[in-house]
PDB file of C-alpha atoms in Angstrom:
ATOM      1  CA  PHE P   1       0.000   0.141  -0.035  1.00 54.00           C
ATOM      2  CA  PHE P   2       1.844   3.184  -0.913  1.00 56.00           C
ATOM      3  CA  SER P   3       0.442   7.042  -1.685  1.00 57.00           C
ATOM      4  CA  LEU P   4       2.148  10.035  -2.836  1.00 59.00           C
ATOM      5  CA  SER P   5       1.349  13.658  -2.212  1.00 58.00           C
ATOM      6  CA  PHE P   6       3.128  16.646  -3.816  1.00 56.00           C
ATOM      7  CA  PRO P   7       2.151  19.976  -1.226  1.00 54.00           C
ATOM      8  CA  GLU P   8       3.263  23.063  -3.217  1.00 51.00           C
ATOM      9  CA  THR P   9       7.160  23.825  -2.004  1.00 57.00           C
ATOM     10  CA  HIS P  10       7.108  21.464   1.234  1.00 65.00           C
ATOM     11  CA  GLY P  11       8.778  18.255  -0.245  1.00 75.00           C
ATOM     12  CA  ILE P  12       6.908  15.317  -0.315  1.00 81.00           C
ATOM     13  CA  SER P  13       5.236  13.078   1.806  1.00 81.00           C
ATOM     14  CA  PHE P  14       4.110   9.460   1.044  1.00 82.00           C
ATOM     15  CA  ARG P  15       2.502   6.687   3.135  1.00 86.00           C
ATOM     16  CA  ILE P  16       3.911   3.457   3.129  1.00 87.00           C
ATOM     17  CA  GLN P  17       2.112   0.162   5.114  1.00 88.00           C
ATOM     18  CA  ILE P  18       4.225  -2.799   5.457  1.00 85.00           C
ATOM     19  CA  SER P  19       3.428  -6.156   7.404  1.00 84.00           C
ATOM     20  CA  VAL P  20       6.263  -7.585   9.575  1.00 82.00           C
ATOM     21  CA  LYS P  21       6.136 -11.153  10.935  1.00 73.00           C
ATOM     22  CA  GLU P  22       6.518 -10.678  14.559  1.00 63.00           C
ATOM     23  CA  LEU P  23       6.561 -13.197  17.998  1.00 56.00           C
ATOM     24  CA  LEU P  24       4.453 -16.233  17.832  1.00 52.00           C
ATOM     25  CA  ASP P  25       3.849 -15.544  13.408  1.00 60.00           C
ATOM     26  CA  LYS P  26       1.489 -12.645  13.821  1.00 70.00           C
ATOM     27  CA  ASP P  27       1.812 -10.421  11.144  1.00 79.00           C
ATOM     28  CA  ILE P  28       2.627  -6.717  12.822  1.00 84.00           C
ATOM     29  CA  LEU P  29       0.874  -3.946  10.464  1.00 87.00           C
ATOM     30  CA  LEU P  30       3.140  -0.406  10.478  1.00 88.00           C
ATOM     31  CA  LYS P  31       2.048   2.365   8.420  1.00 91.00           C
ATOM     32  CA  LEU P  32       5.059   4.771   7.914  1.00 91.00           C
ATOM     33  CA  LEU P  33       4.616   8.112   6.836  1.00 90.00           C
ATOM     34  CA  PHE P  34       7.365   9.864   5.702  1.00 89.00           C
ATOM     35  CA  HIS P  35       7.889  13.705   5.203  1.00 88.00           C
ATOM     36  CA  LEU P  36      10.642  14.675   2.784  1.00 87.00           C
ATOM     37  CA  PRO P  37      11.875  18.275   2.776  1.00 86.00           C
ATOM     38  CA  VAL P  38      12.783  20.161  -0.113  1.00 86.00           C
ATOM     39  CA  SER P  39      16.319  20.144   0.919  1.00 86.00           C
ATOM     40  CA  TYR P  40      16.328  15.983   1.906  1.00 85.00           C
ATOM     41  CA  PRO P  41      18.371  14.204   1.490  1.00 83.00           C
ATOM     42  CA  SER P  42      20.566  16.602   3.506  1.00 88.00           C
ATOM     43  CA  THR P  43      18.103  16.927   5.678  1.00 88.00           C
ATOM     44  CA  LEU P  44      16.387  13.871   7.616  1.00 89.00           C
ATOM     45  CA  PRO P  45      12.675  13.120   6.527  1.00 89.00           C
ATOM     46  CA  ASP P  46      10.170  13.814   9.326  1.00 90.00           C
ATOM     47  CA  ILE P  47       8.579   9.997  10.207  1.00 92.00           C
ATOM     48  CA  SER P  48       5.960   8.972  11.574  1.00 91.00           C
ATOM     49  CA  VAL P  49       5.255   5.462  12.936  1.00 91.00           C
ATOM     50  CA  ASN P  50       1.417   3.678  13.631  1.00 90.00           C
ATOM     51  CA  SER P  51       0.093   0.343  14.032  1.00 89.00           C
ATOM     52  CA  ASP P  52      -2.763  -0.905  15.908  1.00 85.00           C
ATOM     53  CA  GLN P  53      -0.898  -3.969  17.264  1.00 82.00           C
ATOM     54  CA  LEU P  54       1.265  -2.109  19.008  1.00 82.00           C
ATOM     55  CA  THR P  55       1.778   0.181  22.116  1.00 83.00           C
ATOM     56  CA  ARG P  56       2.469   4.031  21.524  1.00 82.00           C
ATOM     57  CA  ALA P  57       5.588   3.811  23.553  1.00 83.00           C
ATOM     58  CA  GLN P  58       6.626   0.465  20.971  1.00 86.00           C
ATOM     59  CA  CYS P  59       6.002   2.890  17.900  1.00 90.00           C
ATOM     60  CA  MET P  60       8.229   5.724  19.580  1.00 88.00           C
ATOM     61  CA  ASP P  61      10.408   3.344  19.792  1.00 88.00           C
ATOM     62  CA  VAL P  62      10.579   2.020  16.258  1.00 91.00           C
ATOM     63  CA  LYS P  63      10.588   6.031  15.223  1.00 93.00           C
ATOM     64  CA  GLU P  64      13.629   6.742  17.135  1.00 90.00           C
ATOM     65  CA  LYS P  65      15.151   3.738  15.744  1.00 92.00           C
ATOM     66  CA  LEU P  66      14.696   4.493  12.523  1.00 93.00           C
ATOM     67  CA  LEU P  67      15.874   8.277  13.183  1.00 93.00           C
ATOM     68  CA  GLU P  68      18.720   6.673  14.514  1.00 93.00           C
ATOM     69  CA  GLN P  69      19.677   4.746  10.904  1.00 93.00           C
ATOM     70  CA  ALA P  70      18.164   7.606   8.918  1.00 93.00           C
ATOM     71  CA  LYS P  71      21.449  10.156  10.620  1.00 93.00           C
ATOM     72  CA  LYS P  72      23.900   7.221   9.431  1.00 91.00           C
ATOM     73  CA  HIS P  73      22.692   7.969   5.606  1.00 90.00           C
ATOM     74  CA  LEU P  74      22.293  11.529   5.617  1.00 90.00           C
ATOM     75  CA  SER P  75      22.816  12.936   2.249  1.00 89.00           C
ATOM     76  CA  GLU P  76      22.014   9.548   0.494  1.00 89.00           C
ATOM     77  CA  PRO P  77      18.277   8.794  -0.884  1.00 87.00           C
ATOM     78  CA  MET P  78      17.573   6.548   2.687  1.00 91.00           C
ATOM     79  CA  VAL P  79      13.980   5.478   2.241  1.00 89.00           C
ATOM     80  CA  HIS P  80      14.191   2.620   0.734  1.00 89.00           C
ATOM     81  CA  ASP P  81      16.979   1.648   3.093  1.00 91.00           C
ATOM     82  CA  LEU P  82      14.705   2.369   6.100  1.00 92.00           C
ATOM     83  CA  ILE P  83      11.946   0.585   5.095  1.00 90.00           C
ATOM     84  CA  LEU P  84      14.449  -2.749   4.850  1.00 90.00           C
ATOM     85  CA  TRP P  85      16.053  -1.955   7.899  1.00 91.00           C
ATOM     86  CA  VAL P  86      12.415  -1.643   9.896  1.00 89.00           C
ATOM     87  CA  GLN P  87      11.345  -4.841   8.562  1.00 87.00           C
ATOM     88  CA  GLN P  88      14.352  -6.633   9.792  1.00 87.00           C
ATOM     89  CA  HIS P  89      14.469  -4.870  13.025  1.00 86.00           C
ATOM     90  CA  LEU P  90      11.246  -4.631  14.173  1.00 85.00           C
ATOM     91  CA  LYS P  91      11.149  -8.003  16.495  1.00 81.00           C
ATOM     92  CA  GLY P  92      14.205  -6.700  18.442  1.00 80.00           C
ATOM     93  CA  VAL P  93      12.578  -2.909  19.244  1.00 80.00           C
ATOM     94  CA  ILE P  94       9.485  -4.340  20.198  1.00 75.00           C
ATOM     95  CA  LYS P  95      11.245  -7.064  22.300  1.00 70.00           C
ATOM     96  CA  GLN P  96      13.078  -4.045  24.024  1.00 62.00           C
ATOM     97  CA  SER P  97      10.214  -2.129  24.921  1.00 55.00           C
ATOM     98  CA  ALA P  98       8.412  -4.784  26.771  1.00 49.00           C
ATOM     99  CA  THR P  99       5.563  -6.988  25.197  1.00 47.00           C
ATOM    100  CA  VAL P 100       2.562  -7.437  27.289  1.00 47.00           C
ATOM    101  CA  CYS P 101       1.449 -10.412  27.014  1.00 45.00           C
ATOM    102  CA  ASN P 102      -2.030 -10.219  28.498  1.00 42.00           C
ATOM    103  CA  GLU P 103      -3.656  -6.752  26.415  1.00 41.00           C
ATOM    104  CA  LYS P 104      -7.047  -7.304  27.738  1.00 37.00           C
ATOM    105  CA  THR P 105      -6.137  -7.108  31.725  1.00 40.00           C
ATOM    106  CA  THR P 106      -3.975  -3.911  31.124  1.00 42.00           C
ATOM    107  CA  LEU P 107      -6.856  -2.023  29.491  1.00 41.00           C
ATOM    108  CA  SER P 108      -9.915  -2.763  31.221  1.00 38.00           C
ATOM    109  CA  LYS P 109      -7.780  -2.050  34.639  1.00 40.00           C
ATOM    110  CA  GLY P 110      -5.558   0.324  33.168  1.00 40.00           C
ATOM    111  CA  THR P 111      -4.474   0.819  36.864  1.00 44.00           C
ATOM    112  CA  GLU P 112      -0.390   1.567  37.883  1.00 46.00           C
ATOM    113  CA  ASP P 113      -0.965  -0.211  41.133  1.00 56.00           C
ATOM    114  CA  GLY P 114      -1.786  -4.172  41.480  1.00 72.00           C
ATOM    115  CA  ILE P 115       0.391  -6.740  41.463  1.00 84.00           C
ATOM    116  CA  TRP P 116       2.599  -7.382  38.156  1.00 90.00           C
ATOM    117  CA  MET P 117       4.791 -10.240  36.819  1.00 92.00           C
ATOM    118  CA  LEU P 118       7.435 -10.157  34.328  1.00 93.00           C
ATOM    119  CA  LEU P 119       8.988 -13.173  32.627  1.00 94.00           C
ATOM    120  CA  LEU P 120      12.441 -12.459  31.118  1.00 94.00           C
ATOM    121  CA  GLN P 121      15.472 -14.288  29.322  1.00 93.00           C
ATOM    122  CA  LEU P 122      19.279 -13.823  29.511  1.00 91.00           C
ATOM    123  CA  ASP P 123      21.210 -15.259  27.019  1.00 88.00           C
ATOM    124  CA  HIS P 124      24.445 -15.766  29.235  1.00 89.00           C
ATOM    125  CA  MET P 125      25.917 -15.159  32.411  1.00 90.00           C
ATOM    126  CA  ARG P 126      29.380 -14.480  32.196  1.00 88.00           C
ATOM    127  CA  ALA P 127      30.605 -13.619  35.900  1.00 88.00           C
ATOM    128  CA  LYS P 128      27.523 -15.577  37.336  1.00 92.00           C
ATOM    129  CA  ALA P 129      28.398 -15.807  41.279  1.00 92.00           C
ATOM    130  CA  LYS P 130      28.439 -11.642  41.056  1.00 92.00           C
ATOM    131  CA  TYR P 131      25.373 -11.446  38.362  1.00 92.00           C
ATOM    132  CA  VAL P 132      23.254 -13.645  40.775  1.00 94.00           C
ATOM    133  CA  LYS P 133      23.916 -11.608  43.505  1.00 94.00           C
ATOM    134  CA  THR P 134      23.198  -8.902  41.633  1.00 94.00           C
ATOM    135  CA  VAL P 135      19.579  -9.609  40.500  1.00 95.00           C
ATOM    136  CA  GLU P 136      19.130 -11.228  44.338  1.00 95.00           C
ATOM    137  CA  LYS P 137      19.752  -7.862  45.593  1.00 94.00           C
ATOM    138  CA  TRP P 138      17.800  -6.048  43.490  1.00 94.00           C
ATOM    139  CA  ALA P 139      14.884  -7.878  44.067  1.00 94.00           C
ATOM    140  CA  SER P 140      15.149  -7.500  47.785  1.00 93.00           C
ATOM    141  CA  ASN P 141      15.394  -3.573  47.360  1.00 91.00           C
ATOM    142  CA  LEU P 142      12.580  -3.587  45.653  1.00 92.00           C
ATOM    143  CA  ARG P 143      10.438  -6.192  47.391  1.00 92.00           C
ATOM    144  CA  LEU P 144       9.816  -8.171  44.485  1.00 94.00           C
ATOM    145  CA  THR P 145       9.659 -12.755  44.857  1.00 94.00           C
ATOM    146  CA  GLY P 146       9.823 -14.958  41.996  1.00 95.00           C
ATOM    147  CA  ARG P 147      12.660 -17.203  40.844  1.00 96.00           C
ATOM    148  CA  LEU P 148      16.171 -16.817  39.086  1.00 96.00           C
ATOM    149  CA  MET P 149      15.822 -20.167  36.761  1.00 96.00           C
ATOM    150  CA  PHE P 150      18.722 -22.475  35.729  1.00 95.00           C
ATOM    151  CA  MET P 151      18.047 -25.070  33.421  1.00 93.00           C
ATOM    152  CA  GLY P 152      20.648 -26.130  30.503  1.00 91.00           C
ATOM    153  CA  LYS P 153      21.082 -23.038  28.697  1.00 90.00           C
ATOM    154  CA  ILE P 154      18.029 -21.231  29.794  1.00 92.00           C
ATOM    155  CA  ILE P 155      18.612 -18.918  32.041  1.00 94.00           C
ATOM    156  CA  LEU P 156      14.978 -17.161  33.231  1.00 96.00           C
ATOM    157  CA  ILE P 157      14.161 -14.466  35.857  1.00 96.00           C
ATOM    158  CA  LEU P 158      10.120 -14.246  36.739  1.00 96.00           C
ATOM    159  CA  LEU P 159       9.391 -11.776  39.077  1.00 95.00           C
ATOM    160  CA  GLN P 160       6.039 -10.643  41.332  1.00 94.00           C
ATOM    161  CA  GLY P 161       5.561  -7.204  42.607  1.00 92.00           C
ATOM    162  CA  ASP P 162       4.291  -3.393  41.901  1.00 89.00           C
ATOM    163  CA  ARG P 163       4.241  -2.656  38.609  1.00 87.00           C
ATOM    164  CA  SER P 164       6.364   0.642  39.590  1.00 88.00           C
ATOM    165  CA  SER P 165       8.983  -1.694  41.270  1.00 91.00           C
ATOM    166  CA  ILE P 166       8.964  -4.493  37.976  1.00 91.00           C
ATOM    167  CA  LYS P 167       9.276  -1.252  35.599  1.00 90.00           C
ATOM    168  CA  GLU P 168      12.622   0.182  37.937  1.00 91.00           C
ATOM    169  CA  TYR P 169      14.057  -3.311  37.959  1.00 93.00           C
ATOM    170  CA  LEU P 170      14.168  -3.503  33.907  1.00 90.00           C
ATOM    171  CA  ILE P 171      15.748   0.025  33.969  1.00 88.00           C
ATOM    172  CA  LEU P 172      18.077  -0.927  36.885  1.00 90.00           C
ATOM    173  CA  GLN P 173      18.940  -4.797  34.416  1.00 88.00           C
ATOM    174  CA  LYS P 174      19.108  -2.679  31.672  1.00 86.00           C
ATOM    175  CA  THR P 175      21.419   0.024  32.682  1.00 88.00           C
ATOM    176  CA  THR P 176      23.911  -1.197  35.689  1.00 88.00           C
ATOM    177  CA  LYS P 177      26.912  -3.073  34.606  1.00 89.00           C
ATOM    178  CA  VAL P 178      25.965  -6.654  35.555  1.00 87.00           C
ATOM    179  CA  ASP P 179      28.234  -8.882  33.934  1.00 85.00           C
ATOM    180  CA  VAL P 180      31.733  -9.142  32.379  1.00 86.00           C
ATOM    181  CA  ASP P 181      32.564  -9.513  28.393  1.00 85.00           C
ATOM    182  CA  SER P 182      34.386 -11.733  26.934  1.00 84.00           C
ATOM    183  CA  SER P 183      37.806  -9.902  27.500  1.00 85.00           C
ATOM    184  CA  GLY P 184      36.766  -9.556  31.372  1.00 86.00           C
ATOM    185  CA  LYS P 185      35.777  -5.833  31.352  1.00 89.00           C
ATOM    186  CA  LYS P 186      32.456  -5.055  33.001  1.00 89.00           C
ATOM    187  CA  CYS P 187      29.404  -4.609  31.097  1.00 84.00           C
ATOM    188  CA  LYS P 188      25.859  -3.726  30.345  1.00 85.00           C
ATOM    189  CA  GLU P 189      23.116  -6.453  29.609  1.00 82.00           C
ATOM    190  CA  LYS P 190      22.506  -6.197  26.157  1.00 80.00           C
ATOM    191  CA  MET P 191      20.699  -9.962  25.442  1.00 79.00           C
ATOM    192  CA  ILE P 192      17.959  -9.719  27.455  1.00 87.00           C
ATOM    193  CA  ARG P 193      14.286 -10.490  26.155  1.00 88.00           C
ATOM    194  CA  VAL P 194      11.250  -9.952  27.768  1.00 90.00           C
ATOM    195  CA  LEU P 195       8.877 -12.246  27.460  1.00 89.00           C
ATOM    196  CA  CYS P 196       6.036 -11.939  29.069  1.00 89.00           C
ATOM    197  CA  GLU P 197       4.908  -8.884  31.581  1.00 87.00           C
ATOM    198  CA  THR P 198       1.266  -8.583  32.430  1.00 86.00           C
ATOM    199  CA  GLU P 199      -0.737  -8.723  35.573  1.00 85.00           C
ATOM    200  CA  VAL P 200      -0.512 -11.177  38.414  1.00 82.00           C
ATOM    201  CA  GLN P 201      -4.123 -12.699  37.957  1.00 75.00           C
ATOM    202  CA  SER P 202      -6.537 -14.366  41.054  1.00 69.00           C
ATOM    203  CA  GLN P 203      -5.403 -17.604  39.906  1.00 65.00           C
ATOM    204  CA  HIS P 204      -1.883 -17.076  40.033  1.00 69.00           C
ATOM    205  CA  LYS P 205      -0.480 -18.110  43.577  1.00 74.00           C
ATOM    206  CA  ARG P 206       1.977 -15.840  44.865  1.00 78.00           C
ATOM    207  CA  PHE P 207       5.397 -16.270  45.285  1.00 85.00           C
ATOM    208  CA  GLN P 208       6.456 -15.360  49.027  1.00 88.00           C
ATOM    209  CA  THR P 209      10.334 -15.266  48.634  1.00 92.00           C
ATOM    210  CA  PHE P 210      13.223 -14.606  45.386  1.00 94.00           C
ATOM    211  CA  GLU P 211      15.075 -17.891  45.058  1.00 95.00           C
ATOM    212  CA  VAL P 212      17.666 -19.277  42.411  1.00 96.00           C
ATOM    213  CA  LYS P 213      17.308 -22.466  41.530  1.00 96.00           C
ATOM    214  CA  GLU P 214      18.898 -24.938  39.072  1.00 95.00           C
ATOM    215  CA  TYR P 215      16.695 -27.440  37.064  1.00 95.00           C
ATOM    216  CA  SER P 216      18.103 -30.447  35.529  1.00 94.00           C
ATOM    217  CA  THR P 217      15.084 -31.480  33.410  1.00 93.00           C
ATOM    218  CA  LEU P 218      12.153 -29.410  31.533  1.00 92.00           C
ATOM    219  CA  GLU P 219       9.851 -31.284  33.819  1.00 93.00           C
ATOM    220  CA  GLU P 220      10.891 -29.891  37.184  1.00 95.00           C
ATOM    221  CA  LEU P 221      11.038 -26.011  35.623  1.00 94.00           C
ATOM    222  CA  GLN P 222       7.593 -27.352  34.660  1.00 94.00           C
ATOM    223  CA  LYS P 223       6.843 -27.956  37.752  1.00 93.00           C
ATOM    224  CA  GLU P 224       8.111 -24.396  39.399  1.00 92.00           C
ATOM    225  CA  PHE P 225       5.558 -22.524  37.126  1.00 92.00           C
ATOM    226  CA  GLU P 226       2.638 -24.747  38.083  1.00 91.00           C
ATOM    227  CA  THR P 227       2.894 -25.034  41.148  1.00 88.00           C
ATOM    228  CA  ALA P 228       2.599 -20.732  41.083  1.00 86.00           C
ATOM    229  CA  GLY P 229      -0.250 -21.589  38.892  1.00 87.00           C
ATOM    230  CA  LEU P 230       1.633 -20.416  36.043  1.00 89.00           C
ATOM    231  CA  THR P 231       0.764 -23.055  33.548  1.00 89.00           C
ATOM    232  CA  THR P 232      -0.095 -20.882  30.578  1.00 88.00           C
ATOM    233  CA  LEU P 233       2.603 -19.057  30.908  1.00 88.00           C
ATOM    234  CA  PHE P 234       4.765 -21.844  30.910  1.00 92.00           C
ATOM    235  CA  SER P 235       3.770 -23.519  27.864  1.00 89.00           C
ATOM    236  CA  GLU P 236       3.412 -20.081  26.186  1.00 89.00           C
ATOM    237  CA  PHE P 237       6.459 -18.998  26.304  1.00 90.00           C
ATOM    238  CA  VAL P 238       9.302 -21.656  27.928  1.00 91.00           C
ATOM    239  CA  PRO P 239       9.087 -24.536  24.855  1.00 89.00           C
ATOM    240  CA  PRO P 240       9.756 -22.190  21.865  1.00 86.00           C
ATOM    241  CA  LEU P 241      13.325 -21.299  23.520  1.00 86.00           C
ATOM    242  CA  LEU P 242      14.471 -24.871  23.464  1.00 83.00           C
ATOM    243  CA  LYS P 243      14.074 -25.102  19.488  1.00 74.00           C
TER     244      LYS P 243
END
């Protein structure tokens, strides 16, 4: 889908609609509006991003990332490159701005309070002992309960607590130097995926404490989720990680 307009001397505006395969193979329809000023491409285009399947915050994130890309292409025609870029990288941008896995509960309540739950996946921990200590300290300071779970190569963090504390935890996790890189230098966590962020429902049991646990089989891990009334959360997000 493509439409073009030429307002007198204000450059060109055009809309493009693209669809991108997202998580769980849902297509995400993205509406992009580019306004190219007369001095384009030596000045950046104006870009706006809309999509019914994304939150406003996610659309803003996509727009910011597109503008970052645009700066790299300054003074050369860039629209085509930007569209290709967003098709390839949309998943990554959206993952970074937490996906809410149960929209209905959020919309109907729309409240900031209530108990929330967050499920994160980490790619690896090089400085494991230090990293684990840091996560335990944050959980305790923010009064969050849950589990840090290791099973084979899979590392999951499941947290429950006030929504504001959960948000704060995510900021700490992304902005603090929690690990070391391959050369042993302290580094921030770059490889984190927010698998789910949602309000805790009555059928979910609350974790009373925050514990670090290792599991030797998928069944053991599944039991941990089942005991907390989180069977659906497990079956929706954990098995795909093994593929």
